[in-house]
Tab-separated table of C-alpha atoms in Angstrom:
chain	number	residue	atom	x	y	z
A	218	MET	CA	-0.006	-0.103	-0.128
A	219	GLY	CA	1.119	3.540	-0.442
A	220	SER	CA	4.243	4.998	-2.438
A	221	PRO	CA	7.150	2.800	-2.505
A	222	THR	CA	9.918	3.884	0.799
A	223	LYS	CA	12.992	5.769	-0.657
A	224	ILE	CA	16.278	4.168	0.432
A	225	ARG	CA	19.822	5.222	0.159
A	226	ALA	CA	22.602	3.478	1.757
A	227	THR	CA	26.252	4.409	1.198
A	228	ALA	CA	29.049	2.236	2.548
A	229	LYS	CA	31.671	4.583	4.146
A	230	ASP	CA	34.978	3.170	5.667
A	231	ASP	CA	33.800	0.329	7.755
A	232	SER	CA	30.327	1.357	8.439
A	233	THR	CA	27.270	1.943	6.100
A	234	GLU	CA	25.073	5.106	6.574
A	235	VAL	CA	21.272	4.819	5.746
A	236	LYS	CA	18.822	7.221	4.953
A	237	ILE	CA	14.965	6.468	4.408
A	238	LEU	CA	11.721	8.335	3.599
A	239	MET	CA	8.787	6.241	4.008
A	240	SER	CA	5.397	7.721	2.356
A	241	HIS	CA	2.766	7.813	5.164
A	242	GLU	CA	0.277	10.285	6.228
A	243	MET	CA	0.811	9.753	9.819
A	244	GLU	CA	-2.469	10.765	11.226
A	245	ASN	CA	-2.788	11.217	14.821
A	246	GLY	CA	-6.557	10.817	15.259
A	247	ARG	CA	-7.091	14.128	16.531
A	248	ARG	CA	-7.667	16.120	13.269
A	249	LYS	CA	-10.591	17.181	11.852
A	250	ASP	CA	-11.739	17.370	8.201
A	251	ASP	CA	-13.391	20.448	6.554
A	252	GLU	CA	-17.021	18.814	7.676
A	253	GLY	CA	-15.723	19.133	11.460
A	254	ASN	CA	-15.453	15.479	11.286
A	255	LEU	CA	-12.408	13.408	13.177
A	256	ILE	CA	-10.011	11.575	10.601
A	257	PRO	CA	-9.231	8.404	12.147
A	258	ALA	CA	-6.098	7.756	13.404
A	259	LYS	CA	-3.812	6.130	10.829
A	260	TYR	CA	0.026	5.887	11.482
A	261	ILE	CA	2.882	3.616	11.196
A	262	THR	CA	3.477	1.660	14.339
A	263	GLU	CA	6.552	-0.347	13.375
A	264	VAL	CA	9.363	-0.415	11.045
A	265	ALA	CA	12.236	-2.802	10.568
A	266	VAL	CA	15.446	-2.132	8.693
A	267	ARG	CA	17.320	-5.201	7.285
A	268	HIS	CA	20.908	-5.707	5.917
A	269	ASN	CA	20.507	-8.896	3.918
A	270	ASP	CA	18.551	-10.793	6.266
A	271	ARG	CA	19.718	-9.529	9.872
A	272	ILE	CA	17.513	-6.589	11.612
A	273	VAL	CA	19.752	-3.643	11.752
A	274	LEU	CA	17.386	-1.064	13.102
A	275	GLU	CA	13.834	-1.773	14.452
A	276	CYS	CA	11.241	1.521	15.262
A	277	GLN	CA	8.528	1.649	17.471
A	278	PHE	CA	6.625	4.988	16.432
A	279	GLY	CA	3.752	7.158	18.059
A	280	THR	CA	1.303	9.386	16.425
A	281	ALA	CA	3.907	12.248	16.710
A	282	VAL	CA	6.146	11.211	14.208
A	283	SER	CA	6.101	13.558	11.276
A	284	LYS	CA	4.214	12.751	8.198
A	285	ASP	CA	6.685	11.002	5.551
A	286	PRO	CA	8.604	9.742	8.400
A	287	TYR	CA	12.073	10.340	7.589
A	288	LEU	CA	15.306	8.462	9.324
A	289	ILE	CA	19.010	8.398	9.190
A	290	PHE	CA	21.287	5.931	10.745
A	291	ARG	CA	24.307	3.742	10.617
A	292	PHE	CA	25.653	0.273	11.229
A	293	LYS	CA	28.773	-1.635	11.130
A	294	GLY	CA	29.591	-3.601	8.025
A	295	GLY	CA	27.604	-3.512	4.779
A	296	LYS	CA	29.320	-3.808	1.307
A	297	GLN	CA	28.505	-2.095	-2.223
A	298	GLY	CA	25.612	-4.309	-3.788
A	299	GLU	CA	24.011	-5.911	-0.523
A	300	LYS	CA	20.567	-5.523	0.089
A	301	ILE	CA	18.845	-3.122	2.375
A	302	SER	CA	15.132	-3.476	2.850
A	303	VAL	CA	12.491	-1.553	4.979
A	304	TYR	CA	9.243	-3.086	6.184
A	305	TRP	CA	6.541	-0.722	7.926
A	306	ILE	CA	3.020	-1.643	9.227
A	307	ASP	CA	0.709	0.857	10.470
A	308	ASN	CA	-1.899	0.748	13.045
A	309	LYS	CA	-4.485	-0.431	10.485
A	310	GLY	CA	-2.424	-3.228	9.210
A	311	ASP	CA	-1.427	-1.458	5.921
A	312	ASN	CA	2.360	-2.375	5.251
A	313	ARG	CA	5.167	-2.238	2.619
A	314	LEU	CA	8.139	-3.745	1.756
A	315	ASP	CA	10.842	-2.157	-0.359
A	316	GLU	CA	14.659	-2.882	-0.959
A	317	ALA	CA	17.512	-1.397	-2.095
A	318	VAL	CA	21.270	-1.970	-2.692
A	319	ILE	CA	24.182	-0.259	-0.748
A	320	GLY	CA	26.179	1.855	-2.871
B	159	MET	CA	6.257	-15.188	44.169
B	160	ILE	CA	7.127	-14.413	40.662
B	161	ASN	CA	4.589	-16.101	39.049
B	162	LEU	CA	1.999	-14.929	41.455
B	163	ALA	CA	3.002	-11.576	40.705
B	164	ARG	CA	3.265	-12.262	37.038
B	165	ARG	CA	-0.167	-14.126	37.146
B	166	LYS	CA	-1.691	-10.597	38.911
B	167	ALA	CA	-0.091	-8.640	36.602
B	168	LEU	CA	-1.270	-10.424	33.387
B	169	LYS	CA	-4.763	-10.429	35.002
B	170	THR	CA	-4.993	-6.981	35.488
B	171	GLY	CA	-2.958	-6.023	32.792
B	172	GLY	CA	-5.445	-7.188	30.362
B	173	GLY	CA	-5.411	-5.222	27.008
B	174	LEU	CA	-1.980	-5.416	26.670
B	175	GLY	CA	-1.789	-9.151	25.455
B	176	LEU	CA	1.026	-11.481	26.728
B	177	LEU	CA	4.062	-10.622	24.205
B	178	GLY	CA	2.997	-6.509	25.088
B	179	PHE	CA	3.298	-7.346	28.698
B	180	LEU	CA	6.373	-9.245	29.032
B	181	ALA	CA	8.317	-6.524	26.969
B	182	ALA	CA	6.889	-4.019	29.144
B	183	VAL	CA	8.353	-5.735	31.992
B	184	GLY	CA	11.763	-6.171	30.031
B	185	LEU	CA	11.358	-10.171	29.905
B	186	LEU	CA	11.848	-10.179	26.120
B	187	GLN	CA	15.035	-9.474	25.128
B	188	SER	CA	15.128	-6.714	22.254
B	189	GLY	CA	17.280	-6.526	19.323
B	190	THR	CA	17.332	-10.387	18.589
B	191	ALA	CA	14.035	-10.269	16.991
B	192	TRP	CA	11.221	-8.329	15.997
B	193	ALA	CA	10.557	-6.754	19.508
B	194	GLU	CA	6.748	-6.247	20.611
B	195	ARG	CA	6.127	-2.776	20.474
B	196	ASN	CA	5.129	-1.433	24.139
B	197	ASN	CA	2.011	0.069	23.032
B	198	HIS	CA	1.308	1.166	26.872
B	199	ALA	CA	3.935	3.482	26.293
B	200	PHE	CA	2.937	5.111	23.621
B	201	GLU	CA	-0.617	5.904	24.987
B	202	VAL	CA	0.111	7.149	28.376
B	203	LYS	CA	-0.261	11.333	28.927
B	204	THR	CA	2.310	12.344	31.246
B	205	LEU	CA	6.215	12.100	31.277
B	206	ASP	CA	6.336	10.015	34.211
B	207	GLU	CA	4.343	7.651	33.346
B	208	ALA	CA	6.195	7.041	30.048
B	209	LEU	CA	9.304	6.763	32.025
B	210	ASP	CA	7.730	3.838	34.069
B	211	ALA	CA	6.147	2.532	31.199
B	212	LEU	CA	9.699	2.337	29.661
B	213	GLY	CA	11.230	0.997	32.830
B	214	ALA	CA	13.521	4.314	32.890
B	215	VAL	CA	12.795	5.370	36.512
B	216	LEU	CA	14.891	8.371	37.219
B	217	PRO	CA	17.433	8.117	34.498
B	218	GLU	CA	20.829	10.051	34.906
B	219	ASN	CA	21.515	12.773	32.720
B	220	SER	CA	24.704	12.340	30.607
B	221	ALA	CA	26.878	14.494	28.943
B	222	ALA	CA	27.538	11.606	26.430
B	223	ILE	CA	24.548	11.877	24.555
B	224	GLN	CA	24.297	14.789	21.897
B	225	LEU	CA	21.010	16.163	21.453
B	226	THR	CA	20.637	17.971	18.239
B	227	ALA	CA	17.311	20.177	18.041
B	228	PRO	CA	16.409	23.533	16.571
B	229	GLU	CA	16.506	26.297	19.311
B	230	THR	CA	13.159	27.338	17.262
B	231	ALA	CA	11.173	25.292	15.297
B	232	GLU	CA	8.873	27.437	12.722
B	233	ASN	CA	6.809	24.206	11.691
B	234	GLY	CA	6.127	22.207	14.718
B	235	ALA	CA	4.973	19.306	12.171
B	236	PHE	CA	8.506	18.938	10.879
B	237	VAL	CA	11.071	19.187	13.723
B	238	PRO	CA	14.343	17.517	12.933
B	239	ILE	CA	15.778	15.917	15.834
B	240	THR	CA	19.200	13.842	15.883
B	241	VAL	CA	20.698	11.907	18.801
B	242	SER	CA	24.069	10.888	18.938
B	243	SER	CA	25.739	8.981	21.678
B	244	SER	CA	29.358	7.397	22.581
B	245	LEU	CA	27.968	5.476	25.282
B	246	PRO	CA	28.939	1.862	24.965
B	247	ARG	CA	26.624	-0.879	23.870
B	248	ILE	CA	23.563	1.440	23.251
B	249	GLU	CA	20.358	-0.974	22.850
B	250	GLN	CA	17.516	1.682	22.634
B	251	ILE	CA	16.794	5.263	21.913
B	252	SER	CA	13.677	6.866	22.744
B	253	ILE	CA	12.060	10.281	21.810
B	254	LEU	CA	9.890	12.223	24.199
B	255	VAL	CA	7.995	15.311	24.319
B	256	ASP	CA	6.662	16.322	27.637
B	257	LYS	CA	3.757	18.500	26.272
B	258	ASN	CA	2.458	16.497	23.216
B	259	PRO	CA	-1.098	14.681	23.824
B	260	THR	CA	0.837	11.494	23.787
B	261	ILE	CA	4.589	11.561	25.296
B	262	LEU	CA	6.525	9.087	23.976
B	263	THR	CA	7.305	9.874	19.889
B	264	ALA	CA	9.727	6.883	18.985
B	265	ASN	CA	11.757	4.260	20.273
B	266	PHE	CA	14.242	2.911	18.149
B	267	ILE	CA	15.874	-0.323	19.082
B	268	LEU	CA	19.585	-0.876	18.035
B	269	PRO	CA	20.923	-4.459	17.908
B	270	GLU	CA	24.802	-5.012	18.131
B	271	GLY	CA	26.598	-3.398	15.449
B	272	THR	CA	24.373	-0.471	14.822
B	273	GLU	CA	25.769	2.932	15.914
B	274	GLY	CA	24.293	5.088	18.826
B	275	PHE	CA	22.818	7.249	16.238
B	276	ILE	CA	19.563	8.414	14.911
B	277	THR	CA	17.891	11.285	12.858
B	278	THR	CA	14.327	11.580	12.624
B	279	ARG	CA	11.623	14.544	12.366
B	280	ILE	CA	9.029	14.743	15.243
B	281	LYS	CA	5.753	16.819	15.648
B	282	MET	CA	5.321	19.315	18.282
B	283	GLY	CA	2.013	20.813	19.324
B	284	GLN	CA	3.732	23.849	21.425
B	285	THR	CA	7.079	24.729	22.825
B	286	ALA	CA	8.215	22.021	24.704
B	287	MET	CA	11.008	19.885	26.206
B	288	VAL	CA	12.087	17.253	23.962
B	289	ILE	CA	13.651	14.142	25.854
B	290	VAL	CA	15.830	11.807	24.729
B	291	LEU	CA	16.588	8.007	26.742
B	292	VAL	CA	19.541	6.158	25.757
B	293	LYS	CA	19.786	2.639	27.130
B	294	SER	CA	23.507	1.682	27.441
B	295	ASP	CA	24.489	-1.641	28.901
B	296	GLY	CA	20.717	-2.011	30.580
B	297	LYS	CA	21.041	1.339	32.053
B	298	PHE	CA	19.124	4.390	30.943
B	299	TYR	CA	20.554	7.859	30.653
B	300	ARG	CA	18.754	10.845	29.437
B	301	ALA	CA	19.548	14.476	27.597
B	302	ALA	CA	16.829	17.214	27.158
B	303	ARG	CA	16.572	20.880	25.413
B	304	GLU	CA	13.915	23.307	24.938
B	305	VAL	CA	12.518	23.526	21.250
B	306	LYS	CA	10.359	26.968	21.005
B	307	VAL	CA	7.367	26.337	18.266
B	308	VAL	CA	5.983	28.860	16.423
B	309	LEU	CA	3.208	27.037	14.495
B	310	GLY	CA	1.933	23.988	16.284
B	311	GLY	CA	2.083	20.816	14.253
B	312	CYS	CA	-0.800	18.629	15.312
B	313	SER	CA	1.336	16.255	17.216
């Protein structure tokens, strides 16, 4: 569901820097639409980032992570051409898995 | 003794679910596999309750945590936050905002080999303290700074 997650992973020295931009509205459930109706909460609750098959970062989000969640982090190891995957799931069960290779 | 206490907590802890409960009391090791989200910690409305739910009672201030955030955020919908720490073996970084409707914003669980560093963007409804907790070798440390918010970000 939704648009693909943008992933840029760069190997530098002995570590890899990963930049991630997820596409998600991150609705907190407290906003109202133009007619005054409450917009239901819809936000990413969990994210797992894997290098090949190993988890290198897990995130648990509340409603106050900004729209289109953005992350930068680094892990030791990682070589050009190896796989990085980002999986997210939201409070309604929508989810996405996207992949990129380390550059 | 432990079993009785657990049974009681399981009975009263109802909606959390078993994994949630075990995670909340720290019986599940994070980092080795997909850790259960600590749902309760994301629902509480006060800083004390949030610290309690994270198991971070009275965390020590640490100069080994660098919290980078704007002094003034023009738009509370996108407040950039960077946490970086030289503390040993960092297992978890948590970001909290003391005046948001829900206090806990994000937990990051860092397996071995992942650096004590994270950048993200958060929503802030008003001027408030941003508090970060870093769990190093099983113990929580904190750093905090005020961010003035010009236009609230509907957190």
